[in-house]
Coordinates of C-alpha atoms and ligand atoms in Angstrom, one line a residue:
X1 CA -87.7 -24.7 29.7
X2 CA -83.7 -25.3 29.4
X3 CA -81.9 -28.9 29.9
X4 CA -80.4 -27.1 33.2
X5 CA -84.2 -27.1 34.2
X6 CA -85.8 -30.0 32.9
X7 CA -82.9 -32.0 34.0
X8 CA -83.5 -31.8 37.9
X9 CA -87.3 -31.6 37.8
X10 CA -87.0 -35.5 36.6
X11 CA -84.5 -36.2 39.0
X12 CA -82.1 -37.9 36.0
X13 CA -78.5 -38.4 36.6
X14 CA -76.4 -38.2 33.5
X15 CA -73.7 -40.5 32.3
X16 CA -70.1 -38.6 32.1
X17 CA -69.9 -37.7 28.4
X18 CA -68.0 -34.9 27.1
X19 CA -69.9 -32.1 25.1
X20 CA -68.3 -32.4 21.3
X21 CA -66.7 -29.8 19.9
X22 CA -66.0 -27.8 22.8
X23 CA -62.7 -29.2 24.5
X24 CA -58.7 -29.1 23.0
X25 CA -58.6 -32.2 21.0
X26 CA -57.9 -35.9 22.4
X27 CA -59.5 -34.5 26.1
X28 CA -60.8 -37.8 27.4
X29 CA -62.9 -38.7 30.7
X30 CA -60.4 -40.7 32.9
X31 CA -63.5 -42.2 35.2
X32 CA -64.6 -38.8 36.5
X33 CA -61.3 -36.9 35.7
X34 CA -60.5 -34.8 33.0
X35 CA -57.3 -35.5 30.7
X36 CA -56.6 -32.8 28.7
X37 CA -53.5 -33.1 26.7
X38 CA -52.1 -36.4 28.6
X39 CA -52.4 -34.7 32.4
X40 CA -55.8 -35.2 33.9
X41 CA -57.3 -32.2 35.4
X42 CA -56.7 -33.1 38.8
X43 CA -52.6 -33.0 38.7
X44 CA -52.9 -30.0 36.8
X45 CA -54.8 -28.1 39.7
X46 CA -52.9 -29.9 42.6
X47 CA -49.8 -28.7 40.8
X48 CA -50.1 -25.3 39.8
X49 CA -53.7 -24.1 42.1
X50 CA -56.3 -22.9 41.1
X51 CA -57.1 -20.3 38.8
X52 CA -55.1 -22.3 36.0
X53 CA -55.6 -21.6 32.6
X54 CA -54.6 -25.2 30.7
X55 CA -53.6 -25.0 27.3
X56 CA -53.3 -27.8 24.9
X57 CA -50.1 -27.0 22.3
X58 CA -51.2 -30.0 19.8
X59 CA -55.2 -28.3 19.5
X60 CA -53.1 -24.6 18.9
X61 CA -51.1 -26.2 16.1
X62 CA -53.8 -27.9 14.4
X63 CA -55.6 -25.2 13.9
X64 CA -52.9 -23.6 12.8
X65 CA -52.1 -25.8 10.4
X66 CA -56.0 -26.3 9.2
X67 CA -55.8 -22.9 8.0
X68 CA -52.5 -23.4 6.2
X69 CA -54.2 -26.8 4.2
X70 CA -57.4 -24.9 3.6
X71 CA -55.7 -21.8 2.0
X72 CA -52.1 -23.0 0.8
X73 CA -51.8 -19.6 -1.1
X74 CA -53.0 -17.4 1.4
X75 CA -50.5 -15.4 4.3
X76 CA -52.0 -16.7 7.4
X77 CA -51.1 -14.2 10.5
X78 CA -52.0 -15.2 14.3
X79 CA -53.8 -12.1 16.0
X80 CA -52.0 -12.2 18.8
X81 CA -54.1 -9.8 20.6
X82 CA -56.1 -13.3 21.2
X83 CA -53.4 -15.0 23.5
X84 CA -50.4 -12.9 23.6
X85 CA -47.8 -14.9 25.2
X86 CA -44.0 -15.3 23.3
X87 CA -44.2 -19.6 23.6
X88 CA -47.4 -19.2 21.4
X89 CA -45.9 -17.2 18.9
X90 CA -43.2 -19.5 18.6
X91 CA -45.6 -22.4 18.0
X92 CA -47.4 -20.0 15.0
X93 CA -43.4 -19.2 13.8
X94 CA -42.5 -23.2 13.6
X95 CA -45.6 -23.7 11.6
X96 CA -45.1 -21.3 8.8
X97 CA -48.0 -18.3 10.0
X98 CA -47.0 -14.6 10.6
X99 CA -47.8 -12.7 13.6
X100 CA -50.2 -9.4 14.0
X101 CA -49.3 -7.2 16.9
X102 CA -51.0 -4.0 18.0
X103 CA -49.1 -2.2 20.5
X104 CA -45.1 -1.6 21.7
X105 CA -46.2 -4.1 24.4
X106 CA -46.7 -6.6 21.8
X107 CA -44.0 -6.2 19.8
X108 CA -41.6 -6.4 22.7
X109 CA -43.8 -9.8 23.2
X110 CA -42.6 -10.9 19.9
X111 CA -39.0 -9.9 20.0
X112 CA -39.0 -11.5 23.0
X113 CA -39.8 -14.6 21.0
X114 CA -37.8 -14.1 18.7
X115 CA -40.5 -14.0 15.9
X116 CA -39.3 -13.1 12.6
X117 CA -39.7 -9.6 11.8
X118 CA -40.4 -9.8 8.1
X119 CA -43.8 -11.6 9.1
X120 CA -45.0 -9.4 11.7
X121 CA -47.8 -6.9 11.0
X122 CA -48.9 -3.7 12.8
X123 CA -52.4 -3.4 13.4
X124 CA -54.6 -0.6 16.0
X125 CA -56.7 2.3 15.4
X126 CA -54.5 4.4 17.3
X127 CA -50.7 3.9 17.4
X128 CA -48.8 6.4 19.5
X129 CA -45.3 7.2 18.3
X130 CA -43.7 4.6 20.9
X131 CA -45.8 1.7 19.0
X132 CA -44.5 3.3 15.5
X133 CA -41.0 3.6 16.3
X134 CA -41.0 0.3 18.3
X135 CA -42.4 -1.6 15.2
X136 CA -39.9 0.6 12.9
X137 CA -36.9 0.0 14.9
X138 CA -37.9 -3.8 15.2
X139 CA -38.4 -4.0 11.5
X140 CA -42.2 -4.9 11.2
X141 CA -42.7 -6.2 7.3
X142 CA -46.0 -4.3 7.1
X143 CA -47.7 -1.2 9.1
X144 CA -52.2 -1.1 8.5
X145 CA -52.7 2.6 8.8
X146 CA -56.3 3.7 10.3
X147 CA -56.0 7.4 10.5
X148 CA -54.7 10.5 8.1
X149 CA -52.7 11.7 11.5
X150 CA -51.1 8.3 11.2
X151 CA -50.3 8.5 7.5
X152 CA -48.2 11.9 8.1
X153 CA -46.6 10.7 11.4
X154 CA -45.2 7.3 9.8
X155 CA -44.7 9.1 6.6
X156 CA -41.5 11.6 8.8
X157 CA -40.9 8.6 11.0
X158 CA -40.3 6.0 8.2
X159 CA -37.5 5.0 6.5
X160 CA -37.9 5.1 2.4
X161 CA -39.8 2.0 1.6
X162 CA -41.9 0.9 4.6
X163 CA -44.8 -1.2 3.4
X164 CA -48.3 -0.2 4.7
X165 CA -51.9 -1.3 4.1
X166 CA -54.8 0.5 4.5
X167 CA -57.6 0.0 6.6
X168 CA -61.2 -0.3 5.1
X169 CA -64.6 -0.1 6.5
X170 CA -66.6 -1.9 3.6
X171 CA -70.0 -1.5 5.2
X172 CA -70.6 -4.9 6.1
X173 CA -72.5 -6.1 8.9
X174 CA -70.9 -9.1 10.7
X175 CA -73.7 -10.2 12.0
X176 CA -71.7 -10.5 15.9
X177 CA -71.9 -8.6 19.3
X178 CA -72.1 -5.1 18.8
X179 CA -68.9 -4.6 20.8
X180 CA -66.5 -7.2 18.2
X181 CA -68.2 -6.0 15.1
X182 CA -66.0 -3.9 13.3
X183 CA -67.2 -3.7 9.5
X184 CA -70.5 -1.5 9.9
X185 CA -70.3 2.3 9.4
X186 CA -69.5 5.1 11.6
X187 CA -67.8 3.3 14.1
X188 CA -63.9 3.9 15.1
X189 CA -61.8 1.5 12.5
X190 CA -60.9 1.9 9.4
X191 CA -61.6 4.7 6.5
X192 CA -64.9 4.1 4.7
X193 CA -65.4 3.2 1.7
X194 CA -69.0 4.3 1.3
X195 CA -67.5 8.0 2.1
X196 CA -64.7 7.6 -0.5
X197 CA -62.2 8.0 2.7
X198 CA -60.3 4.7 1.4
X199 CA -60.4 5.7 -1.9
X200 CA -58.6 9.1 -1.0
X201 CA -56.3 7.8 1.2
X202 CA -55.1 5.1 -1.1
X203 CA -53.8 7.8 -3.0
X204 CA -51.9 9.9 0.0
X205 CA -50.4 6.8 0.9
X206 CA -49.0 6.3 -2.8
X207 CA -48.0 10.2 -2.8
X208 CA -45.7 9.6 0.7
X209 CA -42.4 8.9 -0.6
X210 CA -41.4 6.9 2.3
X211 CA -44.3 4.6 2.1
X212 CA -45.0 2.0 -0.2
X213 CA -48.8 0.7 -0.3
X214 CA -48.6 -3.1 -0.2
X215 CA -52.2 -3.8 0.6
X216 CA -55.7 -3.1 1.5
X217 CA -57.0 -4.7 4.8
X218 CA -60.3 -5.3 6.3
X219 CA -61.4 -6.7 9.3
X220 CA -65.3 -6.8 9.6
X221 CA -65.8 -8.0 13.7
X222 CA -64.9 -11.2 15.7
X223 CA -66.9 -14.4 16.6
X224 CA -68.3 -14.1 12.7
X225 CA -71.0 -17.4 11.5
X226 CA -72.0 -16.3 8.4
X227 CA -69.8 -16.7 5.1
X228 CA -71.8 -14.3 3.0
X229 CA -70.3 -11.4 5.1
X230 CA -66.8 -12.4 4.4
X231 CA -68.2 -12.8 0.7
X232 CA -69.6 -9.5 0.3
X233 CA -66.5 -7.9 1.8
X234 CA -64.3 -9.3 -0.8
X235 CA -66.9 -8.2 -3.2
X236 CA -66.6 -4.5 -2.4
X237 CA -62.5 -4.7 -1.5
X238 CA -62.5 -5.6 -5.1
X239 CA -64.8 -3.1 -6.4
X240 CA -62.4 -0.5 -4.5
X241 CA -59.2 -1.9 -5.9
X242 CA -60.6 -1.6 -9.3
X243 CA -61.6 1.9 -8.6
X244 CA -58.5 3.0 -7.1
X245 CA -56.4 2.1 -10.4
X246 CA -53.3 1.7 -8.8
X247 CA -52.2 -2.0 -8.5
X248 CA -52.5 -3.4 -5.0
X249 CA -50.6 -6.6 -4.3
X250 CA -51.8 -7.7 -1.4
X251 CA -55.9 -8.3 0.4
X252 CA -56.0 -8.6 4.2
X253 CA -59.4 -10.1 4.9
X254 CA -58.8 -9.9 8.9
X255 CA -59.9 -12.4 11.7
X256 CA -63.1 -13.3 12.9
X257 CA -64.0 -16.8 12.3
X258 CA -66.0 -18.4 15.3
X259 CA -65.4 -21.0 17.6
X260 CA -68.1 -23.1 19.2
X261 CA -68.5 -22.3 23.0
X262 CA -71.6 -24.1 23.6
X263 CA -73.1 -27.9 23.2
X264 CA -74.2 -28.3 19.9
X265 CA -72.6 -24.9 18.5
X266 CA -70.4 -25.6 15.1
X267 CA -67.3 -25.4 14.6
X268 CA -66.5 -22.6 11.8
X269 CA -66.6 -24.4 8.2
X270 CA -63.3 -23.1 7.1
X271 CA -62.8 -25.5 3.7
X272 CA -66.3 -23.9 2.6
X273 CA -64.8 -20.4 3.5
X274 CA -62.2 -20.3 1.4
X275 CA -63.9 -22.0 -1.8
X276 CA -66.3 -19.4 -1.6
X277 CA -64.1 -16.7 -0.4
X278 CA -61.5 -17.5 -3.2
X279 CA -64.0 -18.2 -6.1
X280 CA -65.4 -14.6 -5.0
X281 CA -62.6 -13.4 -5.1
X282 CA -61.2 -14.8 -8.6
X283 CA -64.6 -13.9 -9.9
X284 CA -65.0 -10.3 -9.1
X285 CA -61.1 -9.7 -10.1
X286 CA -61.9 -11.1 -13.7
X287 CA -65.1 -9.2 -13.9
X288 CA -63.2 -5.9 -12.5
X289 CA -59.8 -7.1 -15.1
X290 CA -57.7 -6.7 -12.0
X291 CA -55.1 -8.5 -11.2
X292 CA -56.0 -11.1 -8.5
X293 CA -54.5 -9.8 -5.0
X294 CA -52.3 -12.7 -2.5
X295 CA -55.2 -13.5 0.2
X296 CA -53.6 -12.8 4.0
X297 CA -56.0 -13.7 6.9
X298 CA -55.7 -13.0 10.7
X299 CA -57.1 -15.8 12.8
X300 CA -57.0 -15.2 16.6
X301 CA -59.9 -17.0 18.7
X302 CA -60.5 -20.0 16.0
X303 CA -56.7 -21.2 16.5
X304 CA -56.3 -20.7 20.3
X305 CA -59.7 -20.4 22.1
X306 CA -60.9 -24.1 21.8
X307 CA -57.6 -25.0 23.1
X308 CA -58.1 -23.2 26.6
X309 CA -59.8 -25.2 29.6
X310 CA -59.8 -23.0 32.8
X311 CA -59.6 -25.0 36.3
X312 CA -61.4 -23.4 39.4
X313 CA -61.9 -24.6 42.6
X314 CA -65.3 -23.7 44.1
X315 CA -65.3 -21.8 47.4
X316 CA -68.8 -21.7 48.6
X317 CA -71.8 -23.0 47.7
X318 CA -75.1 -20.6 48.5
X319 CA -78.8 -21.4 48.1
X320 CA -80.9 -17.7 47.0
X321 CA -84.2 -17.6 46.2
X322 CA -84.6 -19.3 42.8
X323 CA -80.7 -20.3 42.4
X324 CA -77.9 -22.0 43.5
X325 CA -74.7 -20.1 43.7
X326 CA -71.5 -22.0 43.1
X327 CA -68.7 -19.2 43.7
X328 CA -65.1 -20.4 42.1
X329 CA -61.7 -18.6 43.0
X330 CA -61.6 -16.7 40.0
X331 CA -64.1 -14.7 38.4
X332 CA -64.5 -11.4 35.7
X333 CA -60.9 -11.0 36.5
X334 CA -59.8 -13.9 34.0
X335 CA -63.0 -13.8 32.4
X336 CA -64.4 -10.6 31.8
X337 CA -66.3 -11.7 28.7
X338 CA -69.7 -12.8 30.2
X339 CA -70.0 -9.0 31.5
X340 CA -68.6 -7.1 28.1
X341 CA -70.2 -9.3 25.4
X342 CA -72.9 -11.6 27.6
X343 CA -70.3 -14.6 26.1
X344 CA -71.7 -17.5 27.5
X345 CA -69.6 -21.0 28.6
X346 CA -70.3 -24.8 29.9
X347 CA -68.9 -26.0 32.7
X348 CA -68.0 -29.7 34.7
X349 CA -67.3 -30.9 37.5
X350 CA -64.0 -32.8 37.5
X351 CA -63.8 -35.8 39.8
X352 CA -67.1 -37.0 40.8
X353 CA -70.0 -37.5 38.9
X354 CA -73.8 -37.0 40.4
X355 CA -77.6 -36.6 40.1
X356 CA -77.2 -33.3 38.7
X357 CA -79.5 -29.8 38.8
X358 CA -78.8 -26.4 37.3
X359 CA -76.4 -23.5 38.9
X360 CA -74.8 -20.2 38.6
X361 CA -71.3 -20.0 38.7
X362 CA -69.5 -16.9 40.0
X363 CA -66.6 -15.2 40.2
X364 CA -64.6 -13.3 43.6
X365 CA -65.2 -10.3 42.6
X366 CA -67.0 -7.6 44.4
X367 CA -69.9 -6.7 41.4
X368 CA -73.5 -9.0 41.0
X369 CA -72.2 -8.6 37.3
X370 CA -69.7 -10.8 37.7
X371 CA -70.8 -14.4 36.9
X372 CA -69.1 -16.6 34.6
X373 CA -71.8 -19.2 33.8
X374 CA -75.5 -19.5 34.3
X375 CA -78.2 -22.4 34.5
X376 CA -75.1 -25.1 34.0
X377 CA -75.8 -28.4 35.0
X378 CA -73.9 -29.6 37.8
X379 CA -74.0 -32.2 41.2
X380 CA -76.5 -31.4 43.1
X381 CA -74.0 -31.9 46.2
X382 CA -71.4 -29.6 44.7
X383 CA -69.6 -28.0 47.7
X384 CA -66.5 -26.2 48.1
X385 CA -63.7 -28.1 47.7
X386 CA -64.6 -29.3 44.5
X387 CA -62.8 -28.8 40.9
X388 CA -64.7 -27.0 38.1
X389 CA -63.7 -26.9 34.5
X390 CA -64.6 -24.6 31.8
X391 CA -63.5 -25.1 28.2
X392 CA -63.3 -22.6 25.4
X393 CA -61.1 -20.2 27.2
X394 CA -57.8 -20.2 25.0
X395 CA -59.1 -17.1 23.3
X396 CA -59.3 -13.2 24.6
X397 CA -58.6 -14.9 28.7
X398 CA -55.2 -14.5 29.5
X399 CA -55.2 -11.4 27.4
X400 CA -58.2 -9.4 29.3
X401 CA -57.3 -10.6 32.1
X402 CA -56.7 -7.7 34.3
X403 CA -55.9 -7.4 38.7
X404 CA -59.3 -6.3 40.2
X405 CA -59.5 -6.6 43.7
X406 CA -55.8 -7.7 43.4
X407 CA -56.6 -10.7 42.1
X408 CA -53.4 -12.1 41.1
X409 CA -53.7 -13.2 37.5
X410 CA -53.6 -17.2 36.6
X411 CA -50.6 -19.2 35.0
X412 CA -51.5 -20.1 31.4
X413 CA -50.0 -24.0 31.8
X414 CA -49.1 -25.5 28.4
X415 CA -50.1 -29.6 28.2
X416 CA -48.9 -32.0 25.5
X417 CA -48.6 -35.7 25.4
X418 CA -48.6 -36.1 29.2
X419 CA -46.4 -33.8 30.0
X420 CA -47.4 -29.6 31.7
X421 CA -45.4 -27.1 31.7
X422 CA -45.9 -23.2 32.8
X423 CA -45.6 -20.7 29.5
X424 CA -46.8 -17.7 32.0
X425 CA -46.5 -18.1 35.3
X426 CA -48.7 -16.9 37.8
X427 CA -48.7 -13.3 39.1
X428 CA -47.8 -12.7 42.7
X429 CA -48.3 -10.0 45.5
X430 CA -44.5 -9.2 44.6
X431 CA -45.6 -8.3 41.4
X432 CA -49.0 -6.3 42.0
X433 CA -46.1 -4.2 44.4
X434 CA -44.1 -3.9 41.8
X435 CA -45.3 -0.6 40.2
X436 CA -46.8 1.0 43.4
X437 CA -44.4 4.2 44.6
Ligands
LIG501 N1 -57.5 -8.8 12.9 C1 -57.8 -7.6 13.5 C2 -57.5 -6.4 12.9 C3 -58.5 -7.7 14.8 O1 -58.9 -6.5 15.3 C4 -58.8 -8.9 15.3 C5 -59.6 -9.0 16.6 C6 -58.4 -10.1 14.7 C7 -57.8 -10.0 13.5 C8 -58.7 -11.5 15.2 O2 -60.0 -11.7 15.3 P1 -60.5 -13.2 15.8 O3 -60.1 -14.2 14.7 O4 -59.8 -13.5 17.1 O5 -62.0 -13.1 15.9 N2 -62.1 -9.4 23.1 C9 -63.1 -9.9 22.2 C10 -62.6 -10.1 20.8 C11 -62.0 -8.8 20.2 C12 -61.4 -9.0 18.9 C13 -60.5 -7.9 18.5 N3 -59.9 -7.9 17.2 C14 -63.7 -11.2 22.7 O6 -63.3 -11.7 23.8 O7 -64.6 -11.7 22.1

């Protein structure tokens, strides 16, 4: 039996407390409001409606900065692909990380920021020629090439000296959703270094003479727990650099590192990570008598996704057989993850308190499959009108969000020390009529 149904089978009423871990940092209960950021929840929604997509800048730094402390030697790039929006980028600039973009779109995104070039990398399995002459023409420092076609096409399109890294499947199972985990075998990223694919194209890439291999790169999947599978990575990266015997500078070990979504889910243990990652990685390079490659990591969803609380307003409230439905103004259209990866999310009720009793939360949208929380605890009185909030939603929200059912997409509302402030604003009829002809 769950909490959600234990909970209203004894008829208890909990006291407000606010599930560790999960919110941006300094959130506080205001009575039955929700400050996040200095602005309690209620402002925010009166203010800027419902979907709103609250986003703490002081959580976004510190995490930020946590990976900077815990690996002072290490390149630290933001994936932006996680929350792709040009006033976050210039948060990750102002603290000292690097940015990795994937697309035209996102380099336009960066420019747009300003973003220095020199620490931008290009990432994708496919990059059509508009992303590779977009990221040549903007300068991008390095390019991670996935594919031979790619070699050949950025080998004509470069100019002599563009830095690439290669892109290496090392076998490893990330232990994550099937969907994020990109380290296994036979799947579509990367060359394999079982095969001797990464071996082989190490050596194209040294034989183009506009390209100059800077690194080796590996990502192995997103929303990773387990340290031993960034170990054993490292362990065969460095087996292959020894192999290759040509002198590689630089080790991309990727993203990946989890954030807690649920009550009593832990925060990822990033000091531990990098003793064990580094002394790995010193180890196997003095075993191997290779020089010992500069560490870069990607970080998207452990900076910005516990930074993220989502405001809806509940619409109607329906009793079915064995649940209760609690239907919000949003829905898989600014949360698509419950239906793609089963991801799963708490939710409160912000301004009242109440005996409470479990519920499914669900979005607008016309498909069963869209519900954004199940068996959640919440007033057993909840009716429309009232304000929900969901935290952990900085990461992989505004960036899948897409316009089903022309759903205009939310406003991603930046909060710090009292004070809110649009960084995207929300989308409008105007705009969905934009691109129709
Ligand atoms: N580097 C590369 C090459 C990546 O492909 C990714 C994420 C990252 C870094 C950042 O990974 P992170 O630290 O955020 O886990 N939409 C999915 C996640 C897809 C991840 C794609 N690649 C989700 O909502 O869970």
């Amino acid at each position: 039996m769950t909490l959600a149904e234990l909970l209203p089978s004894i008829g208890c009423s909990t006291e407000p407390v606010l599930e560790e871990g999960l919110w941006p940092d300094g959130t506080r209960l205001d009575g039955a409001d929700l400050v996040i950021g200095g602005v309690p929840a209620t402002q925010l929604a009166a203010r800027f409606g419902t979907p709103c997509q609250v986003l703490d800048e002081r959580t976004v730094r510190s995490r930020a900065r946590a990976f900077l402390r815990a690996l002072p030697d290490a390149e630290v790039v933001f994936a932006d692909k996680s929350l792709p929006c040009p006033e976050v980028y210039r948060w990750m600039a102002a603290e000292g990380l690097s940015l990795d973009v994937s697309s035209a779109g996102e380099v336009a995104l960066a420019r747009a920021a300003g973003f220095p070039a020199w620490r931008i990398v290009l990432h994708g399995n496919v990059k059509t020629s508009e992303d590779l002459k977009a990221a040549l023409e903007h300068g991008v420092s390095r390019i991670v090439v996935d594919s031979f076609d790619e070699i050949a096409q950025l080998g004509s399109l470069a100019r002599h000296g563009q830095e690439v890294m290669i892109r290496v499947t090392p076998g490893v199972d990330a232990h994550t959703h099937a969907a994020i985990a990109t380290g296994v075998e036979d799947q579509k990223f990367g060359f394999s270094l079982a095969s001797g694919a990464a071996l082989e194209e190490i050596l194209r890439v040294v034989e183009q003479p506009s390209l100059r291999l800077a690194g080796l790169h590996c990502h192995i999947g997103s929303q990773v727990r387990h340290v031993a599978s960034y170990e054993e990575t490292v362990r065969r990266m460095v087996g292959l650099i020894a192999s290759c015997g040509v002198r590689i500078e630089q080790l991309d070990r990727g993203g990946g590192f989890c954030a807690p979504y649920l009550p009593g889910e832990s925060s990822f243990d990033l000091f531990g990570f990098s003793q064990r990652v580094l002394g790995v990685l010193h180890y196997e390079c003095a075993v191997h008598r290779v020089p010992v490659p500069r560490l870069l990591v990607e970080p998207g969803r452990s900076i910005v996704a516990n930074a993220g609380v989502t405001l809806y307003r509940v619409c109607a409230v329906k009793r079915g057989v064995t649940r209760t439905f609690v239907a919000v103004d949003g829905g898989m259209s600014d949360n698509p993850r419950p239906a793609l990866y089963g991801a799963k999310y708490a939710v409160r009720l912000v301004g009242r308190g109440g005996k409470l009793r479990s519920a499914t939360v669900v979005g607008r949208h016309c498909e069963a499959g869209d519900v954004l929380a199940e068996d959640v605890l919440l007033p057993s009185d909840v009716h429309s009108g009232d304000l929900l909030a969901v935290p952990v939603t900085g990461a992989y929200h505004h960036a899948l969000a897409s316009n089903y059912n022309q759903v205009c997409r939310p406003p991603v509302v930046a909060v710090r020390d009292g004070v809110a402030r649009p960084i995207a604003r929300r989308e409008t009829e105007e705009d969905l009529l934009r691109r129709h002809v």
